[in-house]
């Protein structure tokens, strides 16, 4: 799959979000996009997935089977997990049993009868991952898939993505939590200044500037829960003794 001189802006006379983006996205590889908030990562992923068309340039060679999970799964829907995923399976022409290996892998099976609006952010994120994974796509596009996940799932997901890529899928991921740092089969790119350039693991780790230390005051009986949530979202939390 290839992006040729792709450019995008939301309004006809609006500012360019992306310009002159030319990339080759290879099968059996994980392509990681990093960059500051608002740099255009989500826009780029939607173009890669075929959800949006570029204003200029072209996208060629996109596979037929595409799986996509947005940064925030839209959980305000009147379905249980089982009903939603079953409907998605039928839409894909697959048996509802196709979802089972993925709900088990992502520890969603005990929650299948829970309505979507009652899910935590992490569980809703898992539903989004399952609906992207179960059709066994040739192109898998995930926007910040690690955000909100529990510690165990977040640790397991890089290995899962490696397995999917090894089966021949092109995996495209945006990730600001650096959960893919230990993988070798990753092509790393930085989205900045309205374009995309290849970067190294060290450049990805350097990020967009020095860390900022915030002081958060919570009630004593909420401290453990807040600490766990922040750590699940990828933040370094240091509690005073």
mmCIF file with all atom_site columns, C-alpha atoms in Angstrom, residues 75-162:
data_model
loop_
_atom_site.group_PDB
_atom_site.id
_atom_site.type_symbol
_atom_site.label_atom_id
_atom_site.label_alt_id
_atom_site.label_comp_id
_atom_site.label_asym_id
_atom_site.label_entity_id
_atom_site.label_seq_id
_atom_site.pdbx_PDB_ins_code
_atom_site.Cartn_x
_atom_site.Cartn_y
_atom_site.Cartn_z
_atom_site.occupancy
_atom_site.B_iso_or_equiv
_atom_site.pdbx_formal_charge
_atom_site.auth_seq_id
_atom_site.auth_comp_id
_atom_site.auth_asym_id
_atom_site.auth_atom_id
_atom_site.pdbx_PDB_model_num
ATOM 1  C CA . UNK A 1 75  ? -20.009 3.112   23.501 1.00 0.00 ? 75  UNK A CA 1
ATOM 2  C CA . UNK A 1 76  ? -23.269 5.120   23.680 1.00 0.00 ? 76  UNK A CA 1
ATOM 3  C CA . UNK A 1 77  ? -25.173 2.483   21.699 1.00 0.00 ? 77  UNK A CA 1
ATOM 4  C CA . UNK A 1 78  ? -28.191 0.435   22.881 1.00 0.00 ? 78  UNK A CA 1
ATOM 5  C CA . UNK A 1 79  ? -26.555 -2.992  22.571 1.00 0.00 ? 79  UNK A CA 1
ATOM 6  C CA . UNK A 1 80  ? -24.746 -5.485  24.733 1.00 0.00 ? 80  UNK A CA 1
ATOM 7  C CA . UNK A 1 81  ? -21.213 -6.405  23.714 1.00 0.00 ? 81  UNK A CA 1
ATOM 8  C CA . UNK A 1 82  ? -22.454 -9.740  22.345 1.00 0.00 ? 82  UNK A CA 1
ATOM 9  C CA . UNK A 1 83  ? -25.254 -8.140  20.322 1.00 0.00 ? 83  UNK A CA 1
ATOM 10 C CA . UNK A 1 84  ? -22.975 -5.474  18.873 1.00 0.00 ? 84  UNK A CA 1
ATOM 11 C CA . UNK A 1 85  ? -20.156 -7.825  17.920 1.00 0.00 ? 85  UNK A CA 1
ATOM 12 C CA . UNK A 1 86  ? -22.622 -10.404 16.600 1.00 0.00 ? 86  UNK A CA 1
ATOM 13 C CA . UNK A 1 87  ? -24.172 -7.773  14.347 1.00 0.00 ? 87  UNK A CA 1
ATOM 14 C CA . UNK A 1 88  ? -20.716 -6.716  13.139 1.00 0.00 ? 88  UNK A CA 1
ATOM 15 C CA . UNK A 1 89  ? -19.879 -10.358 12.358 1.00 0.00 ? 89  UNK A CA 1
ATOM 16 C CA . UNK A 1 90  ? -23.038 -10.757 10.287 1.00 0.00 ? 90  UNK A CA 1
ATOM 17 C CA . UNK A 1 91  ? -22.260 -7.500  8.464  1.00 0.00 ? 91  UNK A CA 1
ATOM 18 C CA . UNK A 1 92  ? -18.920 -9.060  7.497  1.00 0.00 ? 92  UNK A CA 1
ATOM 19 C CA . UNK A 1 93  ? -20.601 -12.264 6.354  1.00 0.00 ? 93  UNK A CA 1
ATOM 20 C CA . UNK A 1 94  ? -19.067 -14.250 9.225  1.00 0.00 ? 94  UNK A CA 1
ATOM 21 C CA . UNK A 1 95  ? -20.418 -16.496 11.932 1.00 0.00 ? 95  UNK A CA 1
ATOM 22 C CA . UNK A 1 96  ? -20.758 -14.993 15.406 1.00 0.00 ? 96  UNK A CA 1
ATOM 23 C CA . UNK A 1 97  ? -18.253 -17.623 16.560 1.00 0.00 ? 97  UNK A CA 1
ATOM 24 C CA . UNK A 1 98  ? -15.561 -15.571 14.789 1.00 0.00 ? 98  UNK A CA 1
ATOM 25 C CA . UNK A 1 99  ? -15.544 -13.113 17.676 1.00 0.00 ? 99  UNK A CA 1
ATOM 26 C CA . UNK A 1 100 ? -14.912 -15.715 20.387 1.00 0.00 ? 100 UNK A CA 1
ATOM 27 C CA . UNK A 1 101 ? -11.116 -16.145 20.043 1.00 0.00 ? 101 UNK A CA 1
ATOM 28 C CA . UNK A 1 102 ? -10.675 -12.382 20.295 1.00 0.00 ? 102 UNK A CA 1
ATOM 29 C CA . UNK A 1 103 ? -13.038 -11.795 23.218 1.00 0.00 ? 103 UNK A CA 1
ATOM 30 C CA . UNK A 1 104 ? -11.187 -14.553 25.049 1.00 0.00 ? 104 UNK A CA 1
ATOM 31 C CA . UNK A 1 105 ? -7.771  -13.156 24.139 1.00 0.00 ? 105 UNK A CA 1
ATOM 32 C CA . UNK A 1 106 ? -8.770  -9.683  25.360 1.00 0.00 ? 106 UNK A CA 1
ATOM 33 C CA . UNK A 1 107 ? -10.608 -10.959 28.470 1.00 0.00 ? 107 UNK A CA 1
ATOM 34 C CA . UNK A 1 108 ? -14.012 -9.700  27.292 1.00 0.00 ? 108 UNK A CA 1
ATOM 35 C CA . UNK A 1 109 ? -15.927 -12.986 27.442 1.00 0.00 ? 109 UNK A CA 1
ATOM 36 C CA . UNK A 1 110 ? -17.250 -12.452 31.013 1.00 0.00 ? 110 UNK A CA 1
ATOM 37 C CA . UNK A 1 111 ? -18.670 -9.081  29.919 1.00 0.00 ? 111 UNK A CA 1
ATOM 38 C CA . UNK A 1 112 ? -20.508 -10.151 26.764 1.00 0.00 ? 112 UNK A CA 1
ATOM 39 C CA . UNK A 1 113 ? -23.958 -9.506  28.263 1.00 0.00 ? 113 UNK A CA 1
ATOM 40 C CA . UNK A 1 114 ? -23.040 -6.039  29.577 1.00 0.00 ? 114 UNK A CA 1
ATOM 41 C CA . UNK A 1 115 ? -24.619 -3.056  27.731 1.00 0.00 ? 115 UNK A CA 1
ATOM 42 C CA . UNK A 1 116 ? -22.066 -0.898  25.928 1.00 0.00 ? 116 UNK A CA 1
ATOM 43 C CA . UNK A 1 117 ? -22.935 2.324   27.839 1.00 0.00 ? 117 UNK A CA 1
ATOM 44 C CA . UNK A 1 118 ? -22.057 0.604   31.140 1.00 0.00 ? 118 UNK A CA 1
ATOM 45 C CA . UNK A 1 119 ? -18.498 -0.261  30.098 1.00 0.00 ? 119 UNK A CA 1
ATOM 46 C CA . UNK A 1 120 ? -15.375 1.362   31.463 1.00 0.00 ? 120 UNK A CA 1
ATOM 47 C CA . UNK A 1 121 ? -13.162 3.171   28.962 1.00 0.00 ? 121 UNK A CA 1
ATOM 48 C CA . UNK A 1 122 ? -10.748 0.240   28.911 1.00 0.00 ? 122 UNK A CA 1
ATOM 49 C CA . UNK A 1 123 ? -13.471 -2.357  28.270 1.00 0.00 ? 123 UNK A CA 1
ATOM 50 C CA . UNK A 1 124 ? -15.007 -0.191  25.541 1.00 0.00 ? 124 UNK A CA 1
ATOM 51 C CA . UNK A 1 125 ? -11.537 0.065   23.991 1.00 0.00 ? 125 UNK A CA 1
ATOM 52 C CA . UNK A 1 126 ? -11.347 -3.733  23.941 1.00 0.00 ? 126 UNK A CA 1
ATOM 53 C CA . UNK A 1 127 ? -14.680 -3.936  22.076 1.00 0.00 ? 127 UNK A CA 1
ATOM 54 C CA . UNK A 1 128 ? -13.223 -1.596  19.468 1.00 0.00 ? 128 UNK A CA 1
ATOM 55 C CA . UNK A 1 129 ? -10.154 -3.800  19.155 1.00 0.00 ? 129 UNK A CA 1
ATOM 56 C CA . UNK A 1 130 ? -12.214 -6.986  18.786 1.00 0.00 ? 130 UNK A CA 1
ATOM 57 C CA . UNK A 1 131 ? -14.402 -5.524  16.025 1.00 0.00 ? 131 UNK A CA 1
ATOM 58 C CA . UNK A 1 132 ? -11.245 -4.484  14.166 1.00 0.00 ? 132 UNK A CA 1
ATOM 59 C CA . UNK A 1 133 ? -9.455  -7.819  14.645 1.00 0.00 ? 133 UNK A CA 1
ATOM 60 C CA . UNK A 1 134 ? -12.016 -10.576 14.158 1.00 0.00 ? 134 UNK A CA 1
ATOM 61 C CA . UNK A 1 135 ? -12.407 -10.194 10.337 1.00 0.00 ? 135 UNK A CA 1
ATOM 62 C CA . UNK A 1 136 ? -8.653  -10.985 10.121 1.00 0.00 ? 136 UNK A CA 1
ATOM 63 C CA . UNK A 1 137 ? -7.959  -7.836  8.099  1.00 0.00 ? 137 UNK A CA 1
ATOM 64 C CA . UNK A 1 138 ? -5.157  -7.412  5.620  1.00 0.00 ? 138 UNK A CA 1
ATOM 65 C CA . UNK A 1 139 ? -4.809  -3.833  6.869  1.00 0.00 ? 139 UNK A CA 1
ATOM 66 C CA . UNK A 1 140 ? -5.311  -3.095  10.579 1.00 0.00 ? 140 UNK A CA 1
ATOM 67 C CA . UNK A 1 141 ? -5.455  0.569   11.652 1.00 0.00 ? 141 UNK A CA 1
ATOM 68 C CA . UNK A 1 142 ? -5.529  1.375   15.380 1.00 0.00 ? 142 UNK A CA 1
ATOM 69 C CA . UNK A 1 143 ? -5.715  4.904   16.798 1.00 0.00 ? 143 UNK A CA 1
ATOM 70 C CA . UNK A 1 144 ? -4.131  4.987   20.300 1.00 0.00 ? 144 UNK A CA 1
ATOM 71 C CA . UNK A 1 145 ? -5.137  1.383   21.091 1.00 0.00 ? 145 UNK A CA 1
ATOM 72 C CA . UNK A 1 146 ? -3.300  1.296   24.436 1.00 0.00 ? 146 UNK A CA 1
ATOM 73 C CA . UNK A 1 147 ? -5.173  4.222   26.026 1.00 0.00 ? 147 UNK A CA 1
ATOM 74 C CA . UNK A 1 148 ? -7.234  3.161   29.035 1.00 0.00 ? 148 UNK A CA 1
ATOM 75 C CA . UNK A 1 149 ? -6.369  -0.546  28.867 1.00 0.00 ? 149 UNK A CA 1
ATOM 76 C CA . UNK A 1 150 ? -5.681  -2.504  32.033 1.00 0.00 ? 150 UNK A CA 1
ATOM 77 C CA . UNK A 1 151 ? -2.057  -3.329  32.743 1.00 0.00 ? 151 UNK A CA 1
ATOM 78 C CA . UNK A 1 152 ? -2.282  -6.977  31.661 1.00 0.00 ? 152 UNK A CA 1
ATOM 79 C CA . UNK A 1 153 ? -3.958  -6.251  28.323 1.00 0.00 ? 153 UNK A CA 1
ATOM 80 C CA . UNK A 1 154 ? -1.625  -3.345  27.601 1.00 0.00 ? 154 UNK A CA 1
ATOM 81 C CA . UNK A 1 155 ? 1.354   -5.639  28.157 1.00 0.00 ? 155 UNK A CA 1
ATOM 82 C CA . UNK A 1 156 ? -0.149  -8.373  25.944 1.00 0.00 ? 156 UNK A CA 1
ATOM 83 C CA . UNK A 1 157 ? -1.214  -6.190  23.021 1.00 0.00 ? 157 UNK A CA 1
ATOM 84 C CA . UNK A 1 158 ? 2.238   -5.622  21.431 1.00 0.00 ? 158 UNK A CA 1
ATOM 85 C CA . UNK A 1 159 ? 2.716   -9.384  21.160 1.00 0.00 ? 159 UNK A CA 1
ATOM 86 C CA . UNK A 1 160 ? -0.759  -9.763  19.679 1.00 0.00 ? 160 UNK A CA 1
ATOM 87 C CA . UNK A 1 161 ? 0.017   -7.098  17.055 1.00 0.00 ? 161 UNK A CA 1
ATOM 88 C CA . UNK A 1 162 ? 3.277   -8.883  16.232 1.00 0.00 ? 162 UNK A CA 1
#
